[in-house]
XYZ file of C-alpha atoms in Angstrom:
567
model
C -15.876 63.954 17.352
C -16.364 67.186 15.458
C -19.177 69.661 14.817
C -18.911 68.804 11.115
C -19.468 65.131 11.905
C -22.628 65.773 13.913
C -23.848 68.236 11.265
C -23.475 65.525 8.619
C -25.782 63.217 10.603
C -28.273 66.042 11.205
C -28.350 67.268 7.601
C -28.696 63.709 6.319
C -31.709 63.152 8.584
C -33.371 66.447 7.638
C -33.024 65.705 3.914
C -34.649 62.316 4.459
C -37.604 63.825 6.302
C -38.028 66.384 3.509
C -38.074 63.609 0.886
C -40.623 61.429 2.716
C -43.755 63.177 1.430
C -42.863 63.632 -2.265
C -41.453 60.117 -2.583
C -44.344 58.647 -0.611
C -46.876 60.491 -2.774
C -45.361 59.035 -5.945
C -45.338 55.541 -4.438
C -48.966 55.987 -3.401
C -49.909 56.707 -7.022
C -48.227 53.452 -8.050
C -49.907 51.641 -5.158
C -53.297 52.777 -6.410
C -52.458 52.021 -10.041
C -53.083 55.616 -11.093
C -51.768 57.092 -14.310
C -48.548 59.115 -14.007
C -46.596 61.271 -16.499
C -44.323 58.271 -17.121
C -47.250 56.256 -18.480
C -47.008 58.164 -21.757
C -43.700 56.424 -22.472
C -43.823 53.314 -20.293
C -47.521 52.502 -20.408
C -47.221 50.553 -23.692
C -44.261 48.649 -22.238
C -46.318 47.696 -19.182
C -49.260 46.531 -21.280
C -46.880 44.601 -23.521
C -45.522 42.674 -20.548
C -49.013 41.724 -19.440
C -49.955 40.594 -22.945
C -46.825 38.470 -23.355
C -47.287 36.889 -19.922
C -51.031 36.411 -20.255
C -51.661 38.419 -17.102
C -54.782 40.411 -16.286
C -53.483 43.229 -14.038
C -56.987 43.968 -12.780
C -57.586 40.409 -11.539
C -57.552 40.466 -7.734
C -55.617 37.756 -5.916
C -56.264 36.380 -2.442
C -53.267 36.099 -0.167
C -52.620 32.441 -1.013
C -52.635 33.079 -4.755
C -50.531 36.209 -4.312
C -47.979 34.246 -2.256
C -47.974 31.299 -4.692
C -47.274 33.512 -7.708
C -44.600 35.411 -5.792
C -42.818 32.214 -4.728
C -43.038 30.630 -8.189
C -41.460 33.729 -9.691
C -38.633 33.708 -7.118
C -37.842 30.044 -7.792
C -37.823 30.556 -11.567
C -35.462 33.546 -11.410
C -33.245 31.747 -8.887
C -32.816 28.799 -11.248
C -32.082 31.155 -14.140
C -29.339 32.954 -12.181
C -27.855 29.676 -10.957
C -27.462 28.476 -14.552
C -25.912 31.770 -15.683
C -23.315 31.607 -12.906
C -22.548 27.907 -13.367
C -22.006 28.200 -17.112
C -20.586 31.701 -17.444
C -17.461 30.248 -19.080
C -19.644 29.103 -22.009
C -21.584 32.364 -22.289
C -20.589 35.605 -24.071
C -19.308 38.855 -22.507
C -16.605 37.064 -20.562
C -13.461 38.819 -21.879
C -11.214 37.516 -19.096
C -12.283 33.910 -19.632
C -13.478 33.371 -16.071
C -14.611 29.883 -15.099
C -18.132 29.102 -13.943
C -18.824 29.096 -10.221
C -18.904 25.881 -8.212
C -22.352 24.365 -7.508
C -22.380 25.514 -3.875
C -21.024 28.940 -4.772
C -23.520 29.470 -7.599
C -26.452 28.364 -5.443
C -25.404 30.600 -2.546
C -25.091 33.598 -4.878
C -28.380 32.888 -6.653
C -30.205 32.646 -3.309
C -28.391 35.729 -2.059
C -29.545 37.976 -4.896
C -33.028 36.448 -5.124
C -33.649 37.263 -1.466
C -32.297 40.842 -1.728
C -29.414 39.850 0.579
C -26.531 40.181 -1.884
C -24.112 38.362 0.393
C -20.877 37.939 -1.560
C -18.402 35.217 -0.646
C -16.391 36.001 -3.809
C -14.483 38.947 -5.251
C -16.740 40.347 -7.972
C -14.058 41.590 -10.350
C -12.139 38.303 -10.133
C -15.003 35.787 -10.232
C -17.854 37.112 -12.390
C -18.079 38.052 -16.051
C -19.831 41.172 -17.296
C -22.799 39.059 -18.367
C -23.071 37.432 -14.946
C -22.909 40.827 -13.250
C -25.602 42.326 -15.506
C -27.923 39.450 -16.380
C -27.415 37.227 -13.373
C -27.184 39.805 -10.572
C -28.426 43.249 -11.598
C -31.732 41.808 -12.792
C -32.315 40.544 -9.240
C -31.405 43.943 -7.845
C -34.509 45.268 -9.591
C -36.827 42.308 -9.135
C -36.085 41.516 -5.485
C -36.543 45.173 -4.573
C -39.795 45.339 -6.541
C -40.993 42.176 -4.805
C -40.385 43.719 -1.380
C -42.397 46.824 -2.260
C -45.153 44.679 -3.797
C -45.526 42.744 -0.518
C -45.648 46.033 1.395
C -48.417 47.227 -0.942
C -50.345 44.000 -0.298
C -50.119 44.539 3.474
C -51.196 48.176 3.089
C -54.306 46.958 1.255
C -54.984 44.546 4.083
C -55.200 47.465 6.503
C -57.016 49.783 4.077
C -59.676 47.540 2.504
C -63.047 46.672 4.002
C -64.311 43.086 3.887
C -62.330 42.352 0.721
C -61.138 38.955 -0.485
C -58.204 40.246 -2.559
C -54.991 42.074 -1.694
C -53.966 43.115 -5.207
C -52.165 41.455 -8.084
C -48.524 40.423 -7.634
C -47.622 40.776 -11.307
C -49.143 44.230 -11.583
C -47.507 45.452 -8.374
C -44.063 44.160 -9.299
C -44.223 45.430 -12.886
C -45.408 48.909 -11.927
C -42.812 49.331 -9.178
C -40.056 48.287 -11.570
C -41.182 50.445 -14.487
C -42.380 53.590 -12.730
C -40.168 53.734 -9.638
C -36.926 51.769 -9.817
C -36.057 51.994 -13.511
C -36.515 55.754 -14.124
C -34.712 56.743 -10.926
C -31.833 54.394 -11.705
C -31.395 55.747 -15.236
C -30.908 59.260 -13.857
C -28.856 57.960 -10.926
C -26.516 55.960 -13.176
C -25.943 58.978 -15.426
C -25.005 61.011 -12.348
C -22.563 58.311 -11.243
C -20.980 58.173 -14.698
C -20.543 61.955 -14.610
C -18.927 61.565 -11.186
C -16.321 59.108 -12.467
C -17.926 55.686 -12.038
C -17.070 53.423 -15.032
C -19.737 52.111 -17.416
C -17.957 50.081 -20.057
C -17.624 46.582 -21.450
C -13.836 46.905 -21.349
C -12.512 44.304 -18.934
C -9.149 45.763 -17.949
C -7.055 48.864 -18.380
C -3.275 48.869 -17.923
C -1.758 51.606 -15.795
C 1.694 52.584 -14.576
C 1.983 53.379 -10.874
C 4.038 56.224 -9.403
C 6.745 53.674 -8.636
C 6.860 52.663 -12.305
C 5.191 49.281 -11.804
C 2.616 47.941 -14.255
C -0.909 47.285 -12.966
C -4.085 45.954 -14.595
C -7.209 47.647 -13.253
C -10.575 45.921 -13.600
C -13.420 47.817 -15.261
C -16.945 46.968 -16.338
C -20.568 48.163 -16.389
C -20.339 49.493 -12.836
C -22.620 52.568 -12.769
C -25.743 50.696 -13.893
C -25.285 48.116 -11.147
C -24.299 50.690 -8.535
C -27.490 52.714 -8.940
C -29.932 49.878 -8.255
C -27.547 48.358 -5.719
C -28.149 51.385 -3.498
C -31.726 52.381 -4.389
C -33.016 48.814 -4.075
C -31.112 48.285 -0.794
C -29.298 45.373 -2.420
C -25.690 46.126 -1.516
C -23.808 43.712 -3.763
C -20.736 45.448 -5.157
C -19.204 45.104 -8.604
C -15.829 45.150 -6.845
C -14.743 43.287 -3.734
C -14.132 46.551 -1.845
C -17.748 47.561 -2.522
C -18.506 51.259 -1.890
C -15.032 51.776 -0.456
C -13.736 51.345 -4.035
C -13.246 54.693 -5.832
C -14.835 53.232 -8.990
C -18.053 52.613 -7.038
C -18.012 55.624 -4.730
C -15.559 58.299 -5.905
C -16.222 61.263 -3.622
C -17.824 62.604 -0.459
C -20.799 63.817 -2.526
C -21.439 60.432 -4.140
C -21.123 58.946 -0.662
C -23.908 61.227 0.639
C -26.114 60.495 -2.384
C -25.597 56.768 -1.905
C -26.598 56.926 1.762
C -29.714 58.930 0.891
C -30.656 56.510 -1.875
C -30.444 53.557 0.553
C -33.097 55.119 2.797
C -35.252 57.180 0.443
C -37.788 54.544 -0.670
C -38.097 53.065 2.814
C -38.780 56.517 4.249
C -41.255 57.276 1.459
C -43.191 54.075 2.130
C -44.054 55.259 5.643
C -45.930 58.195 4.113
C -47.488 55.872 1.538
C -48.843 53.717 4.367
C -50.403 56.753 6.012
C -52.055 57.746 2.723
C -53.287 54.186 2.160
C -55.059 53.996 5.519
C -56.400 57.528 5.222
C -54.335 59.048 8.036
C -50.875 60.373 7.197
C -50.172 60.885 10.910
C -49.881 57.091 11.150
C -47.043 57.188 8.644
C -45.282 60.068 10.380
C -45.505 58.207 13.705
C -43.826 55.157 12.160
C -41.122 57.346 10.621
C -40.527 59.070 13.972
C -40.023 55.717 15.699
C -37.663 54.562 12.952
C -35.574 57.743 13.065
C -35.380 57.636 16.865
C -33.730 54.218 16.700
C -31.571 55.288 13.760
C -30.233 58.439 15.428
C -29.367 56.549 18.610
C -27.427 53.997 16.570
C -25.674 56.582 14.412
C -24.706 58.627 17.479
C -23.239 55.642 19.331
C -21.301 54.443 16.281
C -19.836 57.874 15.559
C -18.989 58.419 19.243
C -17.107 55.132 19.469
C -15.288 55.444 16.149
C -14.268 59.024 16.915
C -13.031 57.952 20.345
C -10.624 55.511 18.702
C -9.105 52.213 19.695
C -8.292 51.823 23.424
C -5.429 49.452 22.568
C -3.714 52.187 20.545
C -4.406 54.719 23.289
C -2.469 52.468 25.688
C 0.428 52.768 23.254
C 0.226 56.557 23.260
C -1.444 56.921 19.843
C -4.409 59.301 20.043
C -7.178 60.055 17.540
C -10.185 58.367 16.003
C -10.291 54.873 14.573
C -9.261 55.167 10.909
C -8.403 51.491 10.454
C -10.339 50.078 7.507
C -11.703 53.484 6.483
C -11.126 55.620 3.402
C -9.412 58.972 3.989
C -11.759 60.629 1.481
C -14.696 59.828 3.776
C -13.247 59.985 7.274
C -14.704 58.764 10.552
C -18.094 60.521 10.543
C -19.169 59.569 7.006
C -17.931 56.002 7.512
C -19.755 55.601 10.828
C -22.946 57.036 9.326
C -22.705 54.761 6.281
C -22.230 51.689 8.505
C -25.355 52.606 10.464
C -27.432 53.377 7.368
C -26.522 50.238 5.455
C -27.387 47.928 8.367
C -30.484 49.839 9.429
C -31.650 49.122 5.879
C -31.226 45.716 4.260
C -28.512 47.090 1.996
C -25.179 45.655 3.094
C -23.060 47.977 0.961
C -20.005 49.189 2.882
C -17.609 52.125 2.493
C -15.423 50.877 5.349
C -14.517 47.441 6.641
C -16.834 46.544 9.522
C -14.301 44.046 10.851
C -12.109 47.061 11.678
C -14.766 48.976 13.616
C -14.320 49.346 17.351
C -16.113 46.722 19.419
C -19.108 48.933 20.313
C -18.995 50.617 16.906
C -19.403 47.176 15.356
C -22.130 46.250 17.831
C -24.525 48.876 16.423
C -24.572 47.525 12.837
C -24.957 44.030 14.263
C -27.800 45.113 16.524
C -29.536 47.021 13.697
C -29.795 43.784 11.756
C -30.834 41.759 14.792
C -33.796 44.096 15.309
C -35.120 42.725 12.019
C -33.863 45.653 9.935
C -36.963 47.688 10.660
C -35.042 50.892 11.421
C -36.202 52.194 8.007
C -35.227 48.783 6.662
C -35.107 47.513 3.110
C -37.432 48.642 0.336
C -40.790 47.217 1.340
C -39.262 44.769 3.807
C -38.594 47.508 6.357
C -42.154 48.794 6.546
C -43.857 45.397 6.551
C -41.399 44.162 9.194
C -42.108 47.273 11.240
C -45.865 46.701 10.973
C -45.390 43.247 12.503
C -44.011 44.966 15.598
C -46.883 47.487 15.446
C -49.373 44.602 15.564
C -47.688 43.238 18.689
C -47.478 46.724 20.204
C -51.245 47.302 19.939
C -51.796 43.796 21.297
C -49.709 44.636 24.366
C -51.495 47.986 24.694
C -54.852 46.205 24.484
C -53.853 43.874 27.314
C -52.892 46.849 29.471
C -56.151 48.768 28.974
C -58.442 45.747 28.769
C -59.742 46.346 25.248
C -59.664 44.433 21.979
C -56.533 45.692 20.188
C -57.153 47.856 17.118
C -54.761 49.394 14.633
C -55.867 51.882 11.954
C -59.429 50.668 12.350
C -58.776 46.926 12.137
C -59.232 44.628 15.131
C -56.046 42.700 15.860
C -57.040 39.207 16.923
C -55.253 35.962 17.749
C -54.657 34.988 14.098
C -52.733 38.181 13.310
C -50.768 38.044 16.566
C -49.773 34.398 16.023
C -48.661 35.086 12.443
C -46.692 38.151 13.561
C -44.943 36.179 16.306
C -44.195 33.375 13.845
C -42.598 35.820 11.391
C -40.586 37.634 14.071
C -39.354 34.330 15.569
C -37.741 33.303 12.275
C -34.831 35.686 12.730
C -33.535 34.520 16.135
C -34.009 30.894 15.118
C -31.818 31.249 12.040
C -29.240 33.568 13.626
C -28.706 31.705 16.881
C -29.166 28.273 15.347
C -26.714 28.874 12.514
C -24.178 30.533 14.819
C -24.392 27.636 17.284
C -23.768 25.061 14.556
C -20.838 26.978 13.056
C -19.302 27.600 16.492
C -18.907 23.912 17.323
C -18.200 22.172 14.013
C -14.644 22.105 12.603
C -15.866 23.368 9.217
C -17.381 26.399 10.912
C -14.454 27.098 13.210
C -12.094 27.083 10.218
C -13.710 30.295 8.934
C -12.879 33.075 11.446
C -9.625 34.963 11.020
C -9.475 36.025 14.670
C -9.765 34.086 17.903
C -11.788 34.810 21.028
C -14.827 37.145 21.097
C -13.916 38.869 17.835
C -13.775 35.576 15.965
C -17.115 34.587 17.445
C -18.544 37.923 16.284
C -17.393 37.199 12.740
C -19.539 34.057 12.737
C -22.441 35.754 14.511
C -22.339 38.689 12.097
C -22.410 36.379 9.068
C -25.567 34.561 10.162
C -27.168 37.808 11.334
C -26.469 39.404 7.962
C -27.737 36.374 6.054
C -30.949 35.823 8.025
C -31.725 39.551 8.054
C -31.099 39.693 4.269
C -28.478 42.417 4.712
C -25.354 41.070 3.014
C -22.624 43.039 4.784
C -19.874 41.107 6.527
C -17.162 41.137 9.114
C -14.650 40.568 6.369
C -12.370 38.429 8.520
C -14.580 35.368 7.988
C -13.616 32.988 5.168
C -17.127 32.114 4.003
C -16.555 30.758 0.481
C -16.673 27.105 1.542
C -19.357 24.461 0.951
C -20.223 24.568 4.664
C -20.831 28.307 4.853
C -22.286 28.593 1.349
C -24.862 25.953 2.218
C -25.788 27.044 5.736
C -25.849 30.756 4.936
C -27.938 30.010 1.845
C -30.562 28.339 4.024
C -30.497 31.300 6.434
C -31.029 33.779 3.587
C -33.941 31.855 2.059
C -35.732 31.275 5.359
C -35.022 34.831 6.522
C -36.797 36.223 3.469
C -39.700 33.977 2.589
C -40.626 32.541 5.992
C -41.425 36.150 6.872
C -43.071 37.352 3.668
C -45.604 34.503 3.500
C -46.956 35.154 7.056
C -47.062 38.869 6.163
C -49.263 38.090 3.164
C -51.442 35.865 5.356
C -51.891 38.796 7.759
C -52.778 41.023 4.798
C -55.459 38.579 3.675
C -56.892 38.265 7.173
C -57.042 42.030 7.708
C -58.537 42.764 4.287
C -61.539 40.562 5.099
C -62.360 42.541 8.255
C -64.589 45.543 8.787
C -63.105 48.950 9.506
C -64.063 50.282 12.932
C -64.059 54.065 13.315
C -61.791 55.440 16.007
C -63.652 56.173 19.244
C -62.905 57.724 22.623
C -61.888 54.295 23.900
C -59.409 53.589 21.086
C -55.736 53.483 21.932
C -54.055 56.424 20.119
C -51.479 55.274 17.578
C -50.053 58.584 16.426
C -48.685 60.376 19.508
C -45.522 60.277 21.580
C -46.876 57.498 23.784
C -47.378 55.261 20.740
C -43.948 56.115 19.332
C -42.350 55.270 22.673
C -44.277 52.000 22.879
C -43.175 51.041 19.361
C -39.524 51.762 20.134
C -39.782 49.816 23.385
C -41.439 46.768 21.812
C -38.828 46.666 19.046
C -35.964 46.918 21.524
C -37.435 44.301 23.861
C -38.511 41.729 21.275
C -35.618 42.378 18.927
C -32.977 43.035 21.555
C -33.439 40.725 24.526
C -33.370 37.690 22.251
C -29.759 38.436 21.414
C -28.288 39.596 24.711
C -26.401 36.298 25.273
C -24.813 36.428 21.813
C -23.950 40.115 22.180
C -22.313 39.481 25.550
C -20.173 36.728 24.074
C -19.196 38.833 21.063
C -18.839 42.628 20.822
C -19.269 43.396 24.525
C -16.634 40.853 25.564
C -14.404 42.196 22.800
C -14.856 45.741 24.101
C -14.000 44.738 27.667
C -10.871 43.030 26.397
C -9.866 46.095 24.373
C -10.173 48.558 27.248
C -7.808 46.346 29.212
C -5.306 46.488 26.377
C -5.670 42.891 25.257
C -5.562 41.807 21.650
C -7.524 38.888 20.210
């Protein structure tokens, strides 16, 4: 460990906190549907979309209608992407003549990008054409991210509105987030990446001569445009198989820092937006404080373990940090921080191979996802997932003090608690259920590269990543088989939409309620006690569920490593 490494984590955190208010203020303007400077240029485009689609953006939707329109849109775009991937060999912009994906592979990928998971069982540069990358995948990078923020906006309205029947309009929310948030930032972001050396071209290959005199064909493509929204929308799917470890996706230490900031920036901003929506910005700062507490603990543990190095190599007399699977241009600290950031959010991009992390270093990314990815979390998904835990936290607090639970002026009753529990229970069901099936069937056991606890962790990580809509992987698992494509596809779909629909139901229930002013008997939800309770509830509900699986995987692997055993 070095002072520079700890300073990187500190500076990164301080920049995020500084960005929370300006980003959150902009998002709040979009949440309210207010006019912004961008409306001069993009306003006609927005109105044109509504006219073509026959949508009235001012028409309020109840939670059922909001959910129905959201799900219909997801199914339509999923089918579109499936067809693009299946028939890419018949479509243009395929200079290398790549074949279409298999039915199971195309369906897995279509589900993956529709759900903002971006799990990739394939090597992007070897399996997908430029058209598939741009039209089939990048379009979902925008739309799935916009959908997550739209659902967060709907839940915010549930807390903020008084005896209302509507929670907004899905089409208006999604369109405005795409046009006024994601698109303009990504245009500037992509131009920065191009200036930094990231390719943006329709050229498929370039021939190069290595220092040894050998000939090599290097894949190129429209990388920068996909890379920008991949990070900002917490998507994570790379143009290349090596993802953000590839110099064409992440050329330098500065681009690495910008990419980490872009993963978190919208999620951090949404905490401030929530505070503005409910009329008390201290509520948003309290949520952000709880998130950053969990994040800093995870980042510190990961960096400590990776800097300590591999005990097996220490037994052999080789000292130093664990550089296996890491890029020299980033080093241990930036790689450990990136691993924590990408799994605390629902991003899944990687600048180092997580399969090569130390046992405890790999436990933190795994645990981040198993908490429900609410440690900042994905765009929209992080804040609405966090608010589910907040609902349960005030319920527990109400039981302790003998009062009806209230949060930001809304009474939390049995309907909201049941829906929150239902949504939170989805994750352990899909993770533990999928892992159990894959751990006993021959088709599942054929996937892991390693044996023993590490091989088990490869399976556990895959289903954790899929159900949590993260997309990163312990790369030792061979997952491009009909068995894994099918089962992981189910985990991704359930992990996304079996949570978002209960969230919208909670939004509808809360919107119909009165707002009760805070009184002397109200449980405070802005101070240190509340922040501690939030952190505790998240750790208990998110953590205890997975203690058996963690003991069988990373912890057992760590115990084996310190005794010098290899698996």
